């Protein structure tokens, strides 16, 4: 497919694609960023580490998004794996940050090899989806609980945000224009301002100076993180994004997407960002309306907005960290609600339900074995349980 000329791209652009792009970007820059901050601060990362992470997640992936949208004329926006970021949280309790970065790079190499070899589909089918989603449900459960705790501990901030999320979601017409998460974000900002609870640290608007990290390749980090991270990208995130795009009439290039995720992961790892993935929700918003052959322009605009957000990552990080903890916890929890719901639905709906339950319980227990975190063992024990007790669910 021949990429369009700049004049053609401008001609394809329009109001509906502008609106979709703005809404999609606001979604990516609200709840998902709150998840980064929640995971990072709990894992002991500094504001400088968090700014560098956000720079890699937005700026580098923004460049990939612009290139793919332009070349393939489809809304192919790349950001970072949210399940992977959540998965990282418990690992930072016993792994150093350089060890985690070494695991990111190894994950990128693995995905790059799978994409170049054309074995992506086989890799995506290696572990049954219910077992994978059992792990996802286990690692995401903490964010749902944190939402409840935020309402308990700081009701005047978290409760209005939850109420706004429900109110916006109750009316589909309003939700199409302004997703519930953005409504909750807006209400939370107003409440914080009215209560005088906003306290950003000193600083001015300045360009980012990303950190460059020297990776450490340790066996315990490789075993614990590489396979689960690759699964969250190739199976959970890319699988969702590819399904969304196909249902909207597009034909996403599966192997090329895996190659981009692998290469992007290797680059972003050196500035401290979790692996790159094809985003599901953002591409769903971009594909929700307008003419199919013109939707790529909205993806290009999202990429451009991501470049700007990444360049000014320290400023946005300082603003978010200046809000009460309940605001971050509520925003992250609300962002995870639908994903958590989907994870439970897929895990326990039909086949491999026992294996998914074992995976979920082992993951939630969060007991490392040989200094390797519970999510990895959840996958191992869940798969073994299904192999032993649910043999009929496997294809002959």
Short mmCIF file of C-alpha atoms in Angstrom, two decimals:
data_model
loop_
_atom_site.label_atom_id
_atom_site.label_comp_id
_atom_site.label_asym_id
_atom_site.label_seq_id
_atom_site.Cartn_x
_atom_site.Cartn_y
_atom_site.Cartn_z
CA UNK A 1 0.00 0.00 0.00
CA UNK A 2 1.39 3.39 -1.03
CA UNK A 3 1.41 5.97 1.80
CA UNK A 4 -0.71 9.06 1.08
CA UNK A 5 0.87 12.38 0.28
CA UNK A 6 0.72 15.09 2.98
CA UNK A 7 -1.86 16.95 0.88
CA UNK A 8 -4.00 13.82 0.63
CA UNK A 9 -3.78 13.27 4.38
CA UNK A 10 -4.91 16.82 5.06
CA UNK A 11 -7.78 16.31 2.64
CA UNK A 12 -8.81 13.12 4.43
CA UNK A 13 -8.83 14.88 7.80
CA UNK A 14 -12.05 16.32 9.20
CA UNK A 15 -14.01 17.31 12.28
CA UNK A 16 -15.17 13.82 13.25
CA UNK A 17 -11.60 12.49 13.11
CA UNK A 18 -10.36 15.45 15.15
CA UNK A 19 -12.99 14.82 17.84
CA UNK A 20 -12.28 11.08 17.95
CA UNK A 21 -8.54 11.73 18.22
CA UNK A 22 -8.91 14.21 21.09
CA UNK A 23 -11.21 11.89 23.05
CA UNK A 24 -8.93 8.89 22.41
CA UNK A 25 -5.85 10.81 23.52
CA UNK A 26 -7.52 12.14 26.67
CA UNK A 27 -8.41 8.55 27.54
CA UNK A 28 -4.77 7.45 27.10
CA UNK A 29 -3.43 10.41 29.08
CA UNK A 30 -5.77 10.01 32.07
CA UNK A 31 -6.45 6.60 33.63
CA UNK A 32 -3.50 4.76 32.02
CA UNK A 33 -1.06 7.46 33.19
CA UNK A 34 -2.57 7.19 36.67
CA UNK A 35 -1.74 3.48 36.55
CA UNK A 36 1.90 4.25 35.70
CA UNK A 37 2.12 6.65 38.63
CA UNK A 38 0.41 4.22 41.01
CA UNK A 39 2.67 1.32 40.02
CA UNK A 40 5.82 3.42 39.92
CA UNK A 41 5.37 5.19 43.24
CA UNK A 42 4.47 1.91 44.94
CA UNK A 43 7.62 0.38 43.44
CA UNK A 44 9.87 3.15 44.77
CA UNK A 45 10.53 4.99 41.49
CA UNK A 46 11.43 8.68 41.65
CA UNK A 47 9.58 11.50 39.81
CA UNK A 48 12.52 11.54 37.38
CA UNK A 49 12.04 7.83 36.70
CA UNK A 50 8.32 8.35 36.16
CA UNK A 51 8.87 11.29 33.78
CA UNK A 52 11.32 9.24 31.74
CA UNK A 53 8.86 6.31 31.64
CA UNK A 54 6.06 8.60 30.42
CA UNK A 55 8.39 10.12 27.80
CA UNK A 56 9.17 6.70 26.35
CA UNK A 57 5.56 5.55 26.54
CA UNK A 58 4.25 8.58 24.68
CA UNK A 59 7.01 10.07 22.53
CA UNK A 60 8.61 6.91 21.11
CA UNK A 61 5.28 5.13 20.68
CA UNK A 62 3.84 8.30 19.17
CA UNK A 63 6.47 8.12 16.41
CA UNK A 64 5.60 4.47 15.75
CA UNK A 65 1.89 5.31 15.66
CA UNK A 66 2.34 8.11 13.15
CA UNK A 67 4.43 5.89 10.87
CA UNK A 68 2.02 2.93 10.96
CA UNK A 69 -1.12 5.04 10.52
CA UNK A 70 0.43 6.81 7.55
CA UNK A 71 1.92 3.73 5.85
CA UNK A 72 -1.06 1.38 6.32
CA UNK A 73 -3.84 4.02 6.22
CA UNK A 74 -5.46 2.52 9.31
CA UNK A 75 -5.85 3.72 12.90
CA UNK A 76 -2.85 1.80 14.27
CA UNK A 77 -1.93 3.57 17.50
CA UNK A 78 0.71 2.09 19.80
CA UNK A 79 1.18 2.86 23.48
CA UNK A 80 2.25 0.62 26.37
CA UNK A 81 0.89 -2.55 27.87
CA UNK A 82 -1.28 -1.68 30.87
CA UNK A 83 -1.38 -5.31 32.11
CA UNK A 84 2.41 -5.36 31.79
CA UNK A 85 2.69 -2.20 33.89
CA UNK A 86 0.46 -3.72 36.55
CA UNK A 87 2.42 -6.97 36.38
CA UNK A 88 5.59 -5.00 37.06
CA UNK A 89 4.28 -3.67 40.39
CA UNK A 90 4.78 -6.81 42.53
CA UNK A 91 8.08 -7.57 40.77
CA UNK A 92 9.58 -4.26 41.92
CA UNK A 93 9.26 -5.52 45.48
CA UNK A 94 12.20 -7.88 44.94
CA UNK A 95 13.73 -6.85 41.58
CA UNK A 96 15.83 -3.76 40.95
CA UNK A 97 14.80 -1.28 38.26
CA UNK A 98 17.80 -2.19 36.03
CA UNK A 99 16.79 -5.87 36.29
CA UNK A 100 13.27 -4.97 35.16
CA UNK A 101 14.69 -2.98 32.23
CA UNK A 102 16.81 -5.97 31.23
CA UNK A 103 13.61 -8.04 31.18
CA UNK A 104 11.91 -5.39 29.00
CA UNK A 105 14.73 -5.62 26.46
CA UNK A 106 14.60 -9.44 26.43
CA UNK A 107 10.82 -9.23 25.92
CA UNK A 108 11.35 -6.90 22.98
CA UNK A 109 13.88 -9.26 21.40
CA UNK A 110 11.47 -12.18 21.80
CA UNK A 111 8.57 -10.29 20.20
CA UNK A 112 10.80 -9.02 17.40
CA UNK A 113 11.91 -12.59 16.63
CA UNK A 114 8.32 -13.86 16.65
CA UNK A 115 7.20 -11.06 14.36
CA UNK A 116 10.02 -11.56 11.87
CA UNK A 117 9.53 -15.34 11.86
CA UNK A 118 5.77 -15.12 11.32
CA UNK A 119 5.08 -17.31 14.36
CA UNK A 120 3.01 -14.70 16.16
CA UNK A 121 -0.27 -16.54 15.70
CA UNK A 122 1.21 -19.75 17.14
CA UNK A 123 2.59 -17.83 20.10
CA UNK A 124 -0.78 -16.18 20.69
CA UNK A 125 -2.45 -19.61 20.81
CA UNK A 126 0.18 -21.35 22.98
CA UNK A 127 -1.57 -20.64 26.31
CA UNK A 128 -5.39 -20.68 26.43
CA UNK A 129 -6.90 -17.21 26.72
CA UNK A 130 -8.95 -17.99 29.88
CA UNK A 131 -5.75 -18.90 31.76
CA UNK A 132 -4.03 -15.72 30.55
CA UNK A 133 -7.00 -13.62 31.59
CA UNK A 134 -7.04 -15.36 34.98
CA UNK A 135 -3.55 -13.93 35.51
CA UNK A 136 -4.72 -10.51 34.27
CA UNK A 137 -7.69 -10.58 36.67
CA UNK A 138 -5.34 -11.45 39.52
CA UNK A 139 -2.92 -8.59 38.90
CA UNK A 140 -5.73 -6.08 38.20
CA UNK A 141 -7.72 -6.95 41.32
CA UNK A 142 -5.55 -4.67 43.46
CA UNK A 143 -6.66 -1.63 41.46
CA UNK A 144 -10.32 -2.44 41.95
CA UNK A 145 -9.74 -2.79 45.69
CA UNK A 146 -7.76 0.47 45.76
CA UNK A 147 -10.80 2.21 44.26
CA UNK A 148 -12.94 0.96 47.14
CA UNK A 149 -10.29 1.97 49.69
CA UNK A 150 -10.03 5.44 48.11
CA UNK A 151 -13.78 5.96 48.56
CA UNK A 152 -13.46 4.81 52.17
CA UNK A 153 -10.42 6.95 53.00
CA UNK A 154 -11.14 10.13 50.98
CA UNK A 155 -14.84 10.05 50.17
CA UNK A 156 -15.14 13.69 49.09
CA UNK A 157 -12.75 13.12 46.20
CA UNK A 158 -13.22 9.49 45.17
CA UNK A 159 -16.99 9.22 45.57
CA UNK A 160 -17.85 12.12 43.18
CA UNK A 161 -15.47 10.62 40.61
CA UNK A 162 -17.16 7.21 40.86
CA UNK A 163 -20.59 8.86 40.66
CA UNK A 164 -19.56 10.80 37.54
CA UNK A 165 -18.23 7.60 35.96
CA UNK A 166 -21.57 5.87 36.55
CA UNK A 167 -23.62 8.88 35.42
CA UNK A 168 -21.70 9.32 32.16
CA UNK A 169 -21.82 5.59 31.46
CA UNK A 170 -25.57 5.41 32.07
CA UNK A 171 -26.31 7.48 28.95
CA UNK A 172 -24.78 5.99 25.77
CA UNK A 173 -25.13 9.20 23.76
CA UNK A 174 -23.15 11.16 26.33
CA UNK A 175 -20.61 8.36 26.69
CA UNK A 176 -19.89 8.43 22.94
CA UNK A 177 -19.03 12.13 23.12
CA UNK A 178 -17.27 12.03 26.48
CA UNK A 179 -16.20 8.61 27.83
CA UNK A 180 -17.04 8.03 31.51
CA UNK A 181 -13.37 8.03 32.51
CA UNK A 182 -12.89 11.54 31.14
CA UNK A 183 -16.01 12.67 33.01
CA UNK A 184 -14.60 11.21 36.22
CA UNK A 185 -11.28 12.95 35.57
CA UNK A 186 -13.00 16.32 35.06
CA UNK A 187 -15.10 15.97 38.20
CA UNK A 188 -12.07 14.93 40.22
CA UNK A 189 -10.09 17.97 39.06
CA UNK A 190 -12.97 20.31 39.98
CA UNK A 191 -13.38 18.74 43.43
CA UNK A 192 -9.64 18.86 44.18
CA UNK A 193 -9.51 22.50 43.14
CA UNK A 194 -12.59 23.38 45.23
CA UNK A 195 -11.17 21.63 48.31
CA UNK A 196 -7.75 23.22 47.90
CA UNK A 197 -6.07 19.82 47.78
CA UNK A 198 -3.85 20.47 44.76
CA UNK A 199 -0.19 20.83 45.79
CA UNK A 200 2.27 20.44 42.91
CA UNK A 201 5.93 20.72 43.74
CA UNK A 202 8.08 23.62 42.55
CA UNK A 203 9.02 23.70 38.91
CA UNK A 204 8.31 25.25 35.55
CA UNK A 205 7.18 23.98 32.18
CA UNK A 206 10.30 22.47 30.63
CA UNK A 207 11.27 19.86 28.10
CA UNK A 208 12.00 16.36 29.31
CA UNK A 209 15.52 15.10 29.92
CA UNK A 210 14.95 11.35 29.74
CA UNK A 211 17.06 9.05 31.85
CA UNK A 212 19.17 6.42 30.13
CA UNK A 213 19.38 3.18 32.09
CA UNK A 214 21.99 0.44 31.85
CA UNK A 215 20.12 -2.89 31.93
CA UNK A 216 20.96 -5.79 34.19
CA UNK A 217 20.12 -9.24 32.82
CA UNK A 218 19.31 -11.56 35.72
CA UNK A 219 17.79 -15.01 35.42
CA UNK A 220 15.13 -14.35 38.04
CA UNK A 221 13.90 -11.27 36.15
CA UNK A 222 13.99 -13.15 32.84
CA UNK A 223 11.97 -16.06 34.21
CA UNK A 224 9.48 -13.93 36.09
CA UNK A 225 8.79 -11.18 33.58
CA UNK A 226 9.70 -11.99 29.98
CA UNK A 227 7.06 -14.61 29.13
CA UNK A 228 4.21 -12.91 31.06
CA UNK A 229 5.08 -9.53 29.51
CA UNK A 230 5.20 -11.00 25.99
CA UNK A 231 1.83 -12.66 26.62
CA UNK A 232 0.24 -9.42 27.83
CA UNK A 233 1.41 -7.69 24.64
CA UNK A 234 0.84 -10.35 21.97
CA UNK A 235 -2.23 -12.06 23.42
CA UNK A 236 -4.02 -9.58 25.67
CA UNK A 237 -3.28 -6.15 24.20
CA UNK A 238 -2.50 -6.85 20.54
CA UNK A 239 -5.23 -9.48 20.41
CA UNK A 240 -7.75 -6.94 21.67
CA UNK A 241 -6.54 -4.21 19.32
CA UNK A 242 -6.51 -6.50 16.27
CA UNK A 243 -10.01 -7.75 17.07
CA UNK A 244 -11.32 -4.20 17.45
CA UNK A 245 -9.84 -3.12 14.13
CA UNK A 246 -11.06 -6.20 12.25
CA UNK A 247 -14.58 -5.71 13.58
CA UNK A 248 -14.46 -2.15 12.20
CA UNK A 249 -13.54 -3.43 8.73
CA UNK A 250 -9.77 -2.91 8.85
CA UNK A 251 -7.04 -5.44 8.10
CA UNK A 252 -4.23 -4.86 10.62
CA UNK A 253 -0.83 -6.38 9.69
CA UNK A 254 -0.34 -8.85 12.54
CA UNK A 255 3.34 -9.70 12.00
CA UNK A 256 4.36 -6.10 11.29
CA UNK A 257 2.60 -5.03 14.49
CA UNK A 258 4.59 -7.63 16.47
CA UNK A 259 7.83 -6.38 14.89
CA UNK A 260 6.94 -2.80 15.82
CA UNK A 261 6.12 -3.85 19.38
CA UNK A 262 9.44 -5.68 19.69
CA UNK A 263 11.53 -2.85 18.26
CA UNK A 264 9.60 -0.22 20.21
CA UNK A 265 10.02 -2.17 23.44
CA UNK A 266 13.80 -2.38 23.00
CA UNK A 267 14.06 1.39 22.42
CA UNK A 268 11.68 2.49 25.17
CA UNK A 269 13.26 0.13 27.70
CA UNK A 270 16.44 2.22 27.77
CA UNK A 271 14.42 5.22 29.05
CA UNK A 272 12.47 3.07 31.52
CA UNK A 273 9.14 2.33 29.80
CA UNK A 274 7.29 -0.97 29.83
CA UNK A 275 6.80 -2.86 26.53
CA UNK A 276 5.05 -1.33 23.53
CA UNK A 277 1.71 -2.71 22.34
CA UNK A 278 -1.13 -2.01 19.94
CA UNK A 279 -3.75 -0.26 22.04
CA UNK A 280 -7.32 -1.53 22.06
CA UNK A 281 -9.44 1.28 23.57
CA UNK A 282 -7.76 4.12 21.67
CA UNK A 283 -8.09 2.38 18.30
CA UNK A 284 -11.68 1.47 19.16
CA UNK A 285 -12.51 5.16 19.67
CA UNK A 286 -10.76 6.11 16.44
CA UNK A 287 -12.69 3.41 14.53
CA UNK A 288 -16.07 4.23 16.04
CA UNK A 289 -17.23 6.68 13.37
CA UNK A 290 -16.32 8.32 10.08
CA UNK A 291 -15.33 6.84 6.75
CA UNK A 292 -13.06 3.82 7.04
CA UNK A 293 -10.41 5.06 4.61
CA UNK A 294 -10.07 8.38 6.48
CA UNK A 295 -9.82 7.14 10.08
CA UNK A 296 -6.03 6.90 9.91
CA UNK A 297 -5.86 10.71 10.14
CA UNK A 298 -7.22 10.55 13.68
CA UNK A 299 -4.46 8.09 14.55
CA UNK A 300 -1.84 10.48 13.18
CA UNK A 301 -3.24 13.29 15.34
CA UNK A 302 -3.13 11.04 18.43
CA UNK A 303 0.51 10.35 17.61
CA UNK A 304 1.28 14.06 17.34
CA UNK A 305 -0.44 14.78 20.66
CA UNK A 306 1.57 11.93 22.21
CA UNK A 307 4.81 13.54 21.01
CA UNK A 308 3.89 16.79 22.76
CA UNK A 309 2.82 15.00 25.95
CA UNK A 310 6.04 13.02 26.03
CA UNK A 311 8.22 16.09 25.50
CA UNK A 312 6.62 17.82 28.49
CA UNK A 313 6.42 14.68 30.64
CA UNK A 314 8.02 16.29 33.75
CA UNK A 315 5.34 18.98 33.83
CA UNK A 316 2.45 16.54 33.53
CA UNK A 317 4.05 14.16 36.02
CA UNK A 318 4.41 16.99 38.55
CA UNK A 319 0.76 17.95 38.09
CA UNK A 320 -0.46 14.39 38.62
CA UNK A 321 1.77 13.79 41.64
CA UNK A 322 0.46 17.04 43.15
CA UNK A 323 -3.02 15.54 43.47
CA UNK A 324 -4.18 13.49 46.49
CA UNK A 325 -3.45 9.77 46.47
CA UNK A 326 -7.18 9.05 46.38
CA UNK A 327 -7.46 10.85 43.02
CA UNK A 328 -4.79 8.64 41.42
CA UNK A 329 -6.21 5.49 43.02
CA UNK A 330 -9.78 6.29 41.96
CA UNK A 331 -8.80 7.22 38.41
CA UNK A 332 -6.67 4.08 37.99
CA UNK A 333 -9.38 1.89 39.52
CA UNK A 334 -12.10 3.30 37.29
CA UNK A 335 -9.86 2.81 34.25
CA UNK A 336 -9.50 -0.86 35.20
CA UNK A 337 -13.16 -1.65 35.89
CA UNK A 338 -14.16 -2.74 32.39
CA UNK A 339 -10.88 -4.54 31.82
CA UNK A 340 -11.28 -6.38 35.11
CA UNK A 341 -14.85 -7.28 34.16
CA UNK A 342 -13.70 -8.63 30.80
CA UNK A 343 -10.92 -10.62 32.46
CA UNK A 344 -13.36 -12.35 34.81
CA UNK A 345 -15.87 -12.96 32.01
CA UNK A 346 -13.31 -14.54 29.68
CA UNK A 347 -11.67 -16.54 32.48
CA UNK A 348 -14.73 -18.27 33.92
CA UNK A 349 -17.22 -18.27 31.07
CA UNK A 350 -16.65 -21.70 29.53
CA UNK A 351 -13.52 -23.75 28.81
CA UNK A 352 -10.39 -23.89 31.02
CA UNK A 353 -12.36 -22.42 33.95
CA UNK A 354 -10.53 -24.49 36.57
CA UNK A 355 -7.12 -23.60 35.17
CA UNK A 356 -8.14 -19.94 35.13
CA UNK A 357 -9.27 -20.18 38.75
CA UNK A 358 -5.95 -21.74 39.82
CA UNK A 359 -4.08 -19.02 37.92
CA UNK A 360 -6.18 -16.31 39.55
CA UNK A 361 -5.74 -17.66 43.09
CA UNK A 362 -1.98 -18.14 42.77
CA UNK A 363 -1.60 -14.65 41.31
CA UNK A 364 -3.71 -12.98 44.01
CA UNK A 365 -1.83 -14.85 46.76
CA UNK A 366 1.30 -13.02 45.54
CA UNK A 367 3.74 -15.52 47.04
CA UNK A 368 7.04 -15.61 45.11
CA UNK A 369 8.80 -18.94 44.67
CA UNK A 370 12.59 -18.94 44.15
CA UNK A 371 12.30 -15.12 44.07
CA UNK A 372 10.10 -15.40 40.97
CA UNK A 373 6.80 -13.54 41.23
CA UNK A 374 3.34 -15.07 41.54
CA UNK A 375 1.96 -14.11 38.09
CA UNK A 376 4.46 -16.39 36.37
CA UNK A 377 3.66 -19.28 38.71
CA UNK A 378 -0.03 -18.58 38.24
CA UNK A 379 0.36 -19.28 34.52
CA UNK A 380 2.44 -22.41 35.21
CA UNK A 381 0.13 -23.94 37.81
CA UNK A 382 -3.02 -22.95 35.94
CA UNK A 383 -1.80 -24.50 32.70
CA UNK A 384 -0.74 -27.68 34.50
CA UNK A 385 -4.11 -27.91 36.26
CA UNK A 386 -5.94 -27.64 32.95
CA UNK A 387 -3.65 -30.20 31.32
CA UNK A 388 -4.35 -32.64 34.15
CA UNK A 389 -8.04 -32.00 34.84
CA UNK A 390 -9.44 -30.28 31.73
CA UNK A 391 -7.87 -32.32 28.94
CA UNK A 392 -11.08 -32.22 26.96
CA UNK A 393 -10.83 -28.44 26.62
CA UNK A 394 -7.59 -28.68 24.64
CA UNK A 395 -7.85 -29.21 20.87
CA UNK A 396 -7.29 -32.78 19.75
#
